[in-house]
Tab-separated table of C-alpha atoms and ligand atoms in Angstrom:
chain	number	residue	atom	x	y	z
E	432	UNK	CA	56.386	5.191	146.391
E	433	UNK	CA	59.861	3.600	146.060
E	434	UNK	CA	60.271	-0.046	144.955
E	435	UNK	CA	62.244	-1.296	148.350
E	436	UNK	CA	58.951	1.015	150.388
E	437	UNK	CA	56.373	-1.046	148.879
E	438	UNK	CA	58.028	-4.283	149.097
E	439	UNK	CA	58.525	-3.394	152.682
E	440	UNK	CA	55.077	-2.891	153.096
E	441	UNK	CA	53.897	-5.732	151.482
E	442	UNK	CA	56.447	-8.004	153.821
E	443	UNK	CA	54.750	-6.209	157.140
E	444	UNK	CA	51.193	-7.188	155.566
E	445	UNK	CA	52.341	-10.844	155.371
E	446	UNK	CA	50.379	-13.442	157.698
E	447	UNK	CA	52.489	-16.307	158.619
E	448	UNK	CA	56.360	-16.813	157.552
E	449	UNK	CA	58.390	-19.315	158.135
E	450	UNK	CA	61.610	-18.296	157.179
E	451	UNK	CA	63.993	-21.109	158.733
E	452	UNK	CA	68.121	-21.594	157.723
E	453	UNK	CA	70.663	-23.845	157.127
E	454	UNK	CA	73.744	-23.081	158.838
E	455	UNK	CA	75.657	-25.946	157.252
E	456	UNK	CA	74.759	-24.739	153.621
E	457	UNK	CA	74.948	-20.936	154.323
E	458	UNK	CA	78.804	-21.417	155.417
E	459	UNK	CA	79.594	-23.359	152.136
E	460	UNK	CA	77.415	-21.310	149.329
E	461	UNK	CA	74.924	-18.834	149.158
E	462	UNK	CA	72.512	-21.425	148.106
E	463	UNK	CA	69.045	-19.720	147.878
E	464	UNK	CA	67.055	-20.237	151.282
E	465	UNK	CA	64.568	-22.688	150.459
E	466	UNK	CA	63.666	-24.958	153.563
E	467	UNK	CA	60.716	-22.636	154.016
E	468	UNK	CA	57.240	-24.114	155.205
E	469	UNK	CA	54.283	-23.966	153.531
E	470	UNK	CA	51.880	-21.532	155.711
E	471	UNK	CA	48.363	-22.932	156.714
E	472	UNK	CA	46.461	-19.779	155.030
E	473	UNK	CA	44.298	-20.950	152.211
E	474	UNK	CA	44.106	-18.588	148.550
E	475	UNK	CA	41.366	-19.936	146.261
E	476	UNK	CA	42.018	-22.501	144.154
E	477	UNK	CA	45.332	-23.404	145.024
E	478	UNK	CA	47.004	-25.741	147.432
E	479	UNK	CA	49.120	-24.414	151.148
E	480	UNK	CA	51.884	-22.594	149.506
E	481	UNK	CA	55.057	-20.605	151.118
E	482	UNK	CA	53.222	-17.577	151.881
E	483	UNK	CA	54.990	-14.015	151.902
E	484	UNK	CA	52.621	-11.543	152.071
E	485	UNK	CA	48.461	-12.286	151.482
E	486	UNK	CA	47.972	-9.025	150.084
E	487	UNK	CA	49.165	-8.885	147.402
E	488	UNK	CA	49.687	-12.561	147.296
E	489	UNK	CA	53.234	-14.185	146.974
E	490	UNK	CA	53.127	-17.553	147.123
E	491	UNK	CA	56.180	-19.825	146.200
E	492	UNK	CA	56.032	-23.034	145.201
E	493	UNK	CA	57.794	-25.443	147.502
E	494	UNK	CA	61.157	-27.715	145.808
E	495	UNK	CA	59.588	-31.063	145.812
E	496	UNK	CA	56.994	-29.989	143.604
E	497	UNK	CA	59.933	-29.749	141.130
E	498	UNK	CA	60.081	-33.289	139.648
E	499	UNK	CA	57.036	-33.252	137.526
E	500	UNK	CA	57.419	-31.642	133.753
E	501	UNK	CA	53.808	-29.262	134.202
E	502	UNK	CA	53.372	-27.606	137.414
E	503	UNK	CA	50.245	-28.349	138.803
E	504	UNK	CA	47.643	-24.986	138.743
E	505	UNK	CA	46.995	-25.392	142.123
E	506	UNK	CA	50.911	-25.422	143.234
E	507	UNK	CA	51.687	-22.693	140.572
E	508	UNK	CA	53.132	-19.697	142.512
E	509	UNK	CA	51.749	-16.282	142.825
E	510	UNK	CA	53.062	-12.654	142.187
E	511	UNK	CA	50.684	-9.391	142.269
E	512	UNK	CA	52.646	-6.116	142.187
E	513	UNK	CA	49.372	-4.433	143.614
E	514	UNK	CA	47.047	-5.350	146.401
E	515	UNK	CA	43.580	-4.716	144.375
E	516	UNK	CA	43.055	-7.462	142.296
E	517	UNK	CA	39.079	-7.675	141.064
E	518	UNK	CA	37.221	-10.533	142.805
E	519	UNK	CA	34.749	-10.800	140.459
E	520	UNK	CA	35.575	-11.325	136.708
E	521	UNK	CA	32.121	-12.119	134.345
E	522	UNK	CA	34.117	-14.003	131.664
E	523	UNK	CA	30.356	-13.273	129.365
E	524	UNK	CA	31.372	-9.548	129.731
E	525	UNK	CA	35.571	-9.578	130.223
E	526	UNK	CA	36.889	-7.631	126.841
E	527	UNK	CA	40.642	-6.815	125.524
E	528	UNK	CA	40.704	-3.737	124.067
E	529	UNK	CA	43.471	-2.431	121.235
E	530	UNK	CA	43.944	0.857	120.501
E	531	UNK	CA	46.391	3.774	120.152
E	532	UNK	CA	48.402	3.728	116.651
E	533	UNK	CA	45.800	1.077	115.091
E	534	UNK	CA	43.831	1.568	112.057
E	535	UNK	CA	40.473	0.584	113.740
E	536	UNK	CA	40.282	0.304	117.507
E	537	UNK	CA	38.488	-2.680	119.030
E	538	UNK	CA	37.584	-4.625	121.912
E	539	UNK	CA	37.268	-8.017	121.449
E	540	UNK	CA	35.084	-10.560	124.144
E	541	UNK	CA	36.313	-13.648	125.965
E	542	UNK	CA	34.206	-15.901	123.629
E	543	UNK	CA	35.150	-14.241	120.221
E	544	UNK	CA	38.770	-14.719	120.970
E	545	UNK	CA	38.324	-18.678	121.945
E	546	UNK	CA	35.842	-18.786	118.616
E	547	UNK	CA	37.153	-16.392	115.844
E	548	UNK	CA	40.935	-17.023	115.775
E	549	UNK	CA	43.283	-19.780	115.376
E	550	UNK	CA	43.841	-21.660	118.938
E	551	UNK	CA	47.324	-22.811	119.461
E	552	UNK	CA	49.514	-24.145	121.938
E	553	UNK	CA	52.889	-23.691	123.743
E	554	UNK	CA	54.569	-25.547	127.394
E	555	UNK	CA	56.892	-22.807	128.833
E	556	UNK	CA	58.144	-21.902	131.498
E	557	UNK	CA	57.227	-18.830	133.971
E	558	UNK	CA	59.956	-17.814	136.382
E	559	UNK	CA	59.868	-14.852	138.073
E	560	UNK	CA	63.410	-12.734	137.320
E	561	UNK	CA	63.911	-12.394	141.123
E	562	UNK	CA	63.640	-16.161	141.552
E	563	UNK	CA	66.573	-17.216	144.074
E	564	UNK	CA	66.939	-13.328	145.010
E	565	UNK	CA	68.086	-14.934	148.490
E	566	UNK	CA	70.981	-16.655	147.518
E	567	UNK	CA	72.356	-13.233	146.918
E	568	UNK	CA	74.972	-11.605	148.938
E	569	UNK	CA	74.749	-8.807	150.401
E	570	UNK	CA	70.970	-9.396	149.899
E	571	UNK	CA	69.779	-7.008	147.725
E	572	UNK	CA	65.981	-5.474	148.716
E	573	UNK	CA	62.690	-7.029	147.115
E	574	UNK	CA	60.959	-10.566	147.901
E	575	UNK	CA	63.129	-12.962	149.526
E	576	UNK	CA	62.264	-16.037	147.021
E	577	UNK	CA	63.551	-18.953	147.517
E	578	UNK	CA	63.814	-21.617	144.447
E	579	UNK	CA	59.791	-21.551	143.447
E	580	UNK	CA	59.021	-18.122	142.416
E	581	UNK	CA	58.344	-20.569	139.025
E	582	UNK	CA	56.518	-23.326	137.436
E	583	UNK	CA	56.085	-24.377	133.974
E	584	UNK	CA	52.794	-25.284	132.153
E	585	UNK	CA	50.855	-26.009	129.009
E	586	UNK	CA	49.259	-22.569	127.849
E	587	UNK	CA	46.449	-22.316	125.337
E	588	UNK	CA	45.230	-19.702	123.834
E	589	UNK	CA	45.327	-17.413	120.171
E	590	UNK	CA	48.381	-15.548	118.884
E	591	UNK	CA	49.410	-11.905	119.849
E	592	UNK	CA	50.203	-11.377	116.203
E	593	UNK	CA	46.714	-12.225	115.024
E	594	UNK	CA	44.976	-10.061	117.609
E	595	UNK	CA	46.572	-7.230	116.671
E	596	UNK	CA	46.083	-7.960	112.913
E	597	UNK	CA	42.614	-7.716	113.557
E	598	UNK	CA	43.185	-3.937	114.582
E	599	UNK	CA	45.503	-3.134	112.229
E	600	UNK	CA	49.197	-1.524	113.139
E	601	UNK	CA	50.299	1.579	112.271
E	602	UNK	CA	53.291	2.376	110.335
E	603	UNK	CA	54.928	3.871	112.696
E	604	UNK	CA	53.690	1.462	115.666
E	605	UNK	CA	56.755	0.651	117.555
E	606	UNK	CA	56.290	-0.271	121.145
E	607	UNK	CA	52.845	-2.115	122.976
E	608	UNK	CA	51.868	-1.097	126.637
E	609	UNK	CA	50.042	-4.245	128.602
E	610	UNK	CA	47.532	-3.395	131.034
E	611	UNK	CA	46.334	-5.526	133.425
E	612	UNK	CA	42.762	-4.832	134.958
E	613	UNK	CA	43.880	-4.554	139.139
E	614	UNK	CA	44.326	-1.506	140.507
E	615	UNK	CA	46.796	0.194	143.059
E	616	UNK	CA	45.671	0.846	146.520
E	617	UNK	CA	46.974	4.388	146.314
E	618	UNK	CA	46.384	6.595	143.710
E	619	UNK	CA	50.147	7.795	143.909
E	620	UNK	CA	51.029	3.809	142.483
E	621	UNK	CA	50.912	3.466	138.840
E	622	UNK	CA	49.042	0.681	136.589
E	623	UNK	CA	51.132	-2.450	136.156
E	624	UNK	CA	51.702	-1.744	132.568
E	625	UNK	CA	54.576	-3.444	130.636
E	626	UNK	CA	56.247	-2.498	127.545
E	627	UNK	CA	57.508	-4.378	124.955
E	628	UNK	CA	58.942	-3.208	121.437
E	629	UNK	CA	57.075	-4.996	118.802
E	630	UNK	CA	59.954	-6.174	116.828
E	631	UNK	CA	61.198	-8.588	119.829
E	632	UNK	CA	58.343	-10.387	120.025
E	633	UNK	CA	57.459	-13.361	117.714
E	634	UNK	CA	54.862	-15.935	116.765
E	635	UNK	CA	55.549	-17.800	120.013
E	636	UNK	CA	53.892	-14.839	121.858
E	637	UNK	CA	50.412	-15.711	122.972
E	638	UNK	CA	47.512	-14.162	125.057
E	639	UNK	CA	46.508	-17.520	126.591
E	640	UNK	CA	43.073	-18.532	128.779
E	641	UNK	CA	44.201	-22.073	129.677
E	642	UNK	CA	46.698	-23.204	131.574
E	643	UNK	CA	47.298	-26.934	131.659
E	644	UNK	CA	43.555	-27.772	130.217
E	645	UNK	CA	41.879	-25.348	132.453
E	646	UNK	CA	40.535	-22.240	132.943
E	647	UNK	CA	43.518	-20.103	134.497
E	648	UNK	CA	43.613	-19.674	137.977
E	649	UNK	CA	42.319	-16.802	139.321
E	650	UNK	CA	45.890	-15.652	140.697
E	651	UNK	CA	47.600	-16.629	137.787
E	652	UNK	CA	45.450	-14.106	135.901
E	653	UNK	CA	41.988	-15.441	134.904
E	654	UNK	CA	40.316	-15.036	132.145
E	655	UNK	CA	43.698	-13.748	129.989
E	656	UNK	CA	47.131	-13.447	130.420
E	657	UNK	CA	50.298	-12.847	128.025
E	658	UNK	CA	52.640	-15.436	127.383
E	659	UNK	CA	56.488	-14.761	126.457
E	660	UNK	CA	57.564	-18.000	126.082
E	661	UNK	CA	61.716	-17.755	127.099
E	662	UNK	CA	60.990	-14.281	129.229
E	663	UNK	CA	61.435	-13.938	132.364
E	664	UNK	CA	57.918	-13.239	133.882
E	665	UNK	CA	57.359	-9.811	134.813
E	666	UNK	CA	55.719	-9.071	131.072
E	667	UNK	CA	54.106	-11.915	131.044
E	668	UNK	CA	50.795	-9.412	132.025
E	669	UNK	CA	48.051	-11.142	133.654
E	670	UNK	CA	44.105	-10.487	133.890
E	671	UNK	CA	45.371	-8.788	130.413
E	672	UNK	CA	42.600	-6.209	129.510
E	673	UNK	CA	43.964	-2.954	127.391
E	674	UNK	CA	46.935	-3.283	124.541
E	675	UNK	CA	48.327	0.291	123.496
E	676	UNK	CA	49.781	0.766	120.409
E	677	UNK	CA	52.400	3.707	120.610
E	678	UNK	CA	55.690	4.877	118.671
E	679	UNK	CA	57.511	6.132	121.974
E	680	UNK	CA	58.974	3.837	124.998
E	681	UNK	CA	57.165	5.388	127.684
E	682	UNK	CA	59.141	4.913	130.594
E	683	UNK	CA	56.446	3.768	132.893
E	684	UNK	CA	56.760	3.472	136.206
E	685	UNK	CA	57.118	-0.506	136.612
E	686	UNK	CA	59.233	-0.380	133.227
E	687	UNK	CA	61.597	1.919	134.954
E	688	UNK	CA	61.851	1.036	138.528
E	689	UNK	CA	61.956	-2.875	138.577
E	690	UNK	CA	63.013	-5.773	136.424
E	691	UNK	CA	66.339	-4.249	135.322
E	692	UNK	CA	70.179	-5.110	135.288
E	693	UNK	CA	73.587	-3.064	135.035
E	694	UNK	CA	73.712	-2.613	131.340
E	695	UNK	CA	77.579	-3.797	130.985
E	696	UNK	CA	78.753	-7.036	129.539
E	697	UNK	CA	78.467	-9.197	132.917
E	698	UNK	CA	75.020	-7.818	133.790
E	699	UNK	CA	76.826	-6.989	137.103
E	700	UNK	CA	77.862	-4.373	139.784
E	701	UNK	CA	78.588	-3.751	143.696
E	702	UNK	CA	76.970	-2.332	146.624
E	703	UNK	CA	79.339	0.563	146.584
E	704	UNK	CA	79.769	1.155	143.142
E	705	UNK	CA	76.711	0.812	140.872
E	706	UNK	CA	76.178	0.864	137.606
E	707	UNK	CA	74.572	3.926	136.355
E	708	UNK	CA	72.863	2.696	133.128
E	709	UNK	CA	70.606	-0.579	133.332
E	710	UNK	CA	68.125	-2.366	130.986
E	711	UNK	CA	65.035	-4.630	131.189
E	712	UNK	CA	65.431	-8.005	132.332
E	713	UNK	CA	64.299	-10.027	129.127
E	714	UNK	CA	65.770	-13.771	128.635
E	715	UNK	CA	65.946	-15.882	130.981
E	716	UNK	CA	69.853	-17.546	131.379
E	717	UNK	CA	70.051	-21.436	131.815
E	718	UNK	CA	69.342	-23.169	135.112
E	719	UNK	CA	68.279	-26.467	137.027
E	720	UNK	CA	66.715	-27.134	140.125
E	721	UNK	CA	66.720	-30.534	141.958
E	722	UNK	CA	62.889	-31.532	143.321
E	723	UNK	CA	64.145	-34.922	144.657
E	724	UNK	CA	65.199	-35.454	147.195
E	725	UNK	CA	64.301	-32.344	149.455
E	726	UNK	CA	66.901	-30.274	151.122
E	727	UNK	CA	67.968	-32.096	154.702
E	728	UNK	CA	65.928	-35.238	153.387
E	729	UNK	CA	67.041	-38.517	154.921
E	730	UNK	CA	68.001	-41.193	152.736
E	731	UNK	CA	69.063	-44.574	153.591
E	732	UNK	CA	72.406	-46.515	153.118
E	733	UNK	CA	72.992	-48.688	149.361
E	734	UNK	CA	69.473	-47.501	148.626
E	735	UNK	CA	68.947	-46.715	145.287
E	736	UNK	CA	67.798	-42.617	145.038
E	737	UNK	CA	66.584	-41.190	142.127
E	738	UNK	CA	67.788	-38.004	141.769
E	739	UNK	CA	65.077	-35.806	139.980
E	740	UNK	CA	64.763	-32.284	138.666
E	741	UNK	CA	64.149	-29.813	136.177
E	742	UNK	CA	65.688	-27.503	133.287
E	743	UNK	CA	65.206	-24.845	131.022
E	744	UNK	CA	66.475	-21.829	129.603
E	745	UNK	CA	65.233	-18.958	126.937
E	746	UNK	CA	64.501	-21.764	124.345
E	747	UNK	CA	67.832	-22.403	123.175
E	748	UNK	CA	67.736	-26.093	124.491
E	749	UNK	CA	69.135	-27.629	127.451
E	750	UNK	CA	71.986	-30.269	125.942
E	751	UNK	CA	72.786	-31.800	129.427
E	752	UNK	CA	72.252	-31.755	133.332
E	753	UNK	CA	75.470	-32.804	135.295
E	754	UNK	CA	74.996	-34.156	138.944
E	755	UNK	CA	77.656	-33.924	141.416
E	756	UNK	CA	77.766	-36.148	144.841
E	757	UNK	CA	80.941	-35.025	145.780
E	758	UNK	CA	80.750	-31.675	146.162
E	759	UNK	CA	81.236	-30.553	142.530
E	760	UNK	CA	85.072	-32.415	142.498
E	761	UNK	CA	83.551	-34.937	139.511
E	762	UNK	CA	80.109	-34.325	137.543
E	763	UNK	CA	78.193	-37.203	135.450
E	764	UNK	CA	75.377	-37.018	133.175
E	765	UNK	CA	71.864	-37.325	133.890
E	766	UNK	CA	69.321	-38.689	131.760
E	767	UNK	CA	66.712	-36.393	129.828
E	768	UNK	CA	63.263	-36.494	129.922
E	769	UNK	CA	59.920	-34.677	128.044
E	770	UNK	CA	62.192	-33.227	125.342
E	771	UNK	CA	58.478	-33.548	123.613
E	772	UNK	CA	57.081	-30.458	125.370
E	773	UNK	CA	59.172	-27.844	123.225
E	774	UNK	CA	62.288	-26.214	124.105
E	775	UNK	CA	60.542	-23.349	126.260
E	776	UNK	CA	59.545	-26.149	128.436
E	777	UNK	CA	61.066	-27.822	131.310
E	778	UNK	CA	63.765	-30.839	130.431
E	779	UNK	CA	63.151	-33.200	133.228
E	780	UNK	CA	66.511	-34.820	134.694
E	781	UNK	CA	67.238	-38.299	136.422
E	782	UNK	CA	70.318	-39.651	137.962
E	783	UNK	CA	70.742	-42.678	140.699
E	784	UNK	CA	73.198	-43.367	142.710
E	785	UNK	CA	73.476	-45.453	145.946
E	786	UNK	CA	74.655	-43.617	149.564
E	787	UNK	CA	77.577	-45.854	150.785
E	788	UNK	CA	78.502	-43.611	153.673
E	789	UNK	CA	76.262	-42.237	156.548
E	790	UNK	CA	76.332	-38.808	157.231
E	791	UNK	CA	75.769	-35.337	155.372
E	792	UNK	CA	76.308	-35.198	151.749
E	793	UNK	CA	75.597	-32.517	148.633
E	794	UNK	CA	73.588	-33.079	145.575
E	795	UNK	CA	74.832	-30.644	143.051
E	796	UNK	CA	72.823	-29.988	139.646
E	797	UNK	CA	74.358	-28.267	136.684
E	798	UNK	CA	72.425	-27.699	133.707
E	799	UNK	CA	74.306	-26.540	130.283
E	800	UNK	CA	72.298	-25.638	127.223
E	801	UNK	CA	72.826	-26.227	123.131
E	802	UNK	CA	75.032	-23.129	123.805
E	803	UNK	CA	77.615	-24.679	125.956
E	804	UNK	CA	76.039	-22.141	128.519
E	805	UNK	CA	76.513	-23.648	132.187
E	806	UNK	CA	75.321	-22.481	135.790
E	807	UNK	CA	77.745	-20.726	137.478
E	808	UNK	CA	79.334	-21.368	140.593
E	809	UNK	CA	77.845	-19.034	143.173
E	810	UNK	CA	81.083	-17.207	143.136
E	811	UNK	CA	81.118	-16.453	139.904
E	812	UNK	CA	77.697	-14.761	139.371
E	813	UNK	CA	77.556	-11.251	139.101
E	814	UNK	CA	75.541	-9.490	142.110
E	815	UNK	CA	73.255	-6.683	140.769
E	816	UNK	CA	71.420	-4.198	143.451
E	817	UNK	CA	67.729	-5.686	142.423
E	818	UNK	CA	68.923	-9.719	142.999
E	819	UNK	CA	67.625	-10.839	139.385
E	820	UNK	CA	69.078	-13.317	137.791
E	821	UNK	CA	70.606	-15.801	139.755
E	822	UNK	CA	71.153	-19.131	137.962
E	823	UNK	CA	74.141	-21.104	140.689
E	824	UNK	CA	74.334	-24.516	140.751
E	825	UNK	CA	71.381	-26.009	142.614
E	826	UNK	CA	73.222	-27.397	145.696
E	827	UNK	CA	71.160	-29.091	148.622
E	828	UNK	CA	72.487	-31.375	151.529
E	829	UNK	CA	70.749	-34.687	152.479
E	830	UNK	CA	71.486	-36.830	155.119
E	831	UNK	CA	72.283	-40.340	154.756
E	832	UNK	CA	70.770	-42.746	157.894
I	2146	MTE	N1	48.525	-7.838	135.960
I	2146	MTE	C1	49.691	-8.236	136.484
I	2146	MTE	N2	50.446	-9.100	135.791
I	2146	MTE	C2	51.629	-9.538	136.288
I	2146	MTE	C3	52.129	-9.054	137.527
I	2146	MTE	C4	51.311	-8.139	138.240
I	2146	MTE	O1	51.650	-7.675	139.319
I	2146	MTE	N3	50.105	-7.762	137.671
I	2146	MTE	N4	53.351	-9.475	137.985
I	2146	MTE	C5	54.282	-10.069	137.016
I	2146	MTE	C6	55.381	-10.778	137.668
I	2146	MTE	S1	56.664	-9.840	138.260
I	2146	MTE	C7	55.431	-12.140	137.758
I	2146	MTE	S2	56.734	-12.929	138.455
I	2146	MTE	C8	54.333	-12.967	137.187
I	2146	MTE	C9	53.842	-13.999	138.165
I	2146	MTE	O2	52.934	-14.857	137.559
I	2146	MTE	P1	52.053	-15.853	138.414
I	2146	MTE	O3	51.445	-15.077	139.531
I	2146	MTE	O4	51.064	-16.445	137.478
I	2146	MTE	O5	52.980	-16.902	138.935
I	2146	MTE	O6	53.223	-12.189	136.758
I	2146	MTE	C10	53.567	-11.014	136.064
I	2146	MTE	N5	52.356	-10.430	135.559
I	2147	MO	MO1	58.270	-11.219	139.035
């Protein structure tokens, strides 16, 4: 089945949407659409979410969740490639098994992994590469996320490196195949198996079975799930089971059909003309959202409003968030918070200012990191045909009463 087919299919199976617009913001930008509602259907463990499809789940995590530094588990959004996810996991029985060019081939339990190797520690962020897919135009095909297809949380767990040790590589081992333990609906749909060249990944690369101090949530992977700290998420492999060890790229199905860009210097193409070679989506570029206030919030005249939000990037460092309230003509700095987390984790931003005139205005946020890297204006971001990528300037419009 194609990509856009099963995407389409997965939209159809979807129980309540709300997808609403803003005409006022849509004629200045192409801000992503992110005044959905939360849906009333309920997913275990987690809190009303904006709800795209219920199988597989896609849940997005609304804006205003966006001022805290950790995402709470039960806001965390949800992504599942393929509708049969196992209900029942017996963490006393769940096993990760190594093999293919390994010197011994094991399978190691749930409880040996939390007991036999070092435990360490990272906060990073997971965002989803097609975050803010619907600020593209044309729209390209695939989810329609608004801002939350992301979150960012404190992940626990042992190192990929020492797992691996423990089966021994290969010489020639070159390239690891992550296997998650659902299964397609059809037997025509692959595995959702990433691949990832060994000599990319580094210490920071953890298979992790907390998130935030607690078990993971079932739809955020439970019991184990990798953890690519400055990756976009689509390797991050959840309900991890089975790590291959081979000296060939594959070209597996979901390595070859999603998660890639035009393989030229701007990452970028057009409708018409398309780039013919493209490559894996792997670091994520720097970006800021605002969490308060909410799009179309009311605020009141000469009070003072906190502006808050977050940023990140691939782990470079975020070195300063500029707000505009005029429409991007003049920016000023914000004020930094939780640089303590680690530079994989969300920066959390502040800035206040006082409405002195009633009526609509914009909140811009511009995030630039120890780079000198800065959001683009919508404008100037490159469209690609799978709508990955996009980092704009968070824009939204309150209203001042
Ligand atoms: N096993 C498995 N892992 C997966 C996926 C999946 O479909 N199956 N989707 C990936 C993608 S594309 C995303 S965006 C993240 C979503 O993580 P979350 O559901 O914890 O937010 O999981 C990744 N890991
Ligand atoms: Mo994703």
């Amino acid at each position: 089945m194609e990509r856009r087919d099963f995407f389409k299919t997965a939209l159809t199976a979807a129980g309540t949407v709300a997808v609403g617009s803003n005409p006022l913001e849509a004629a200045q930008t192409h801000q992503p659409i992110d005044d959905r509602k939360v849906s009333d259907i309920n997913f275990p463990e987690k809190k009303p979410l904006i709800t795209y499809s219920d199988r597989p789940p896609l849940l997005e995590t609304p804006r205003s969740v966006f001022t805290s530094p950790l995402t709470p588990n039960d806001q965390f959004f949800v992504r599942w490639h393929l509708p049969d996810i196992p209900t029942l996991i017996d963490p006393n029985k769940f096993t990760i098994k190594i093999d293919g060019l390994v010197h011994k081939e094991v399978e190691i339990s749930l409880n040996e992994l939390k007991t036999k190797f070092e435990q360490v520690e990272v906060v990073a962020v997971v965002q989803c590469g097609g975050n803010s897919r619907s600020a593209f135009s044309p729209t390209p095909g695939g989810i329609q996320w608004g801002s939350g297809a992301m979150g960012c949380a404190k992940w626990k767990g042992v190192r990929l490196s020492d797992v691996l040790d423990r089966a021994g590589l290969k010489e020639n081992a070159e390239w690891l195949g992550f296997n998650g333990s659902e299964k397609a609906a059809y037997y025509e749909t692959p595995d959702f198996v990433r691949e990832l060249n060994l000599h990319e990944l580094d210490d920071h690369v953890i298979i992790a079975y907390e998130m935030n101090g607690e078990d993971l949530p079932y739809l955020n992977g439970y019991p184990l799930r990798l953890i690519i700290p400055g990756y976009y998420s689509d390797s991050w492999v959840k309900m991890l089971s089975h790590i291959t060890v081979s000296d060939k790229y594959k070209h597996l199905f979901f390595m070859e059909k999603a998660y890639r860009v035009p393989d030229n210097e701007t990452e970028g193409e057009t409708p018409e003309k398309l780039y013919s070679k493209t490559k894996p989506i792997t670091k994520m570029n720097v970006k800021s959202l605002i969490g308060f206030p909410d799009d179309r919030q009311k605020l009141y005249l000469k009070s003072q409003v906190v502006v808050r939000g977050v940023a990140w990037d691939s782990g470079v460092g975020i070195q300063n968030v500029l707000v505009s309230i005029d429409g991007g003509k003049t920016w000023e700095k914000s004020l930094l918070d939780n640089g303590e987390n680690g530079r994989y984790a969300y920066r959390t931003f502040r800035y206040s200012f006082k409405p002195k005139k009633l009526g609509k205005m914009t909140i811009m946020s511009k995030a630039v990191n120890n780079l000198g890297k800065e959001q683009p204006l919508d404008a100037d971001i490159p469209w690609n045909r799978g709508g990955y990528k996009y980092n704009g300037i968070d824009t939204i419009t309150v209203e001042i009463v």
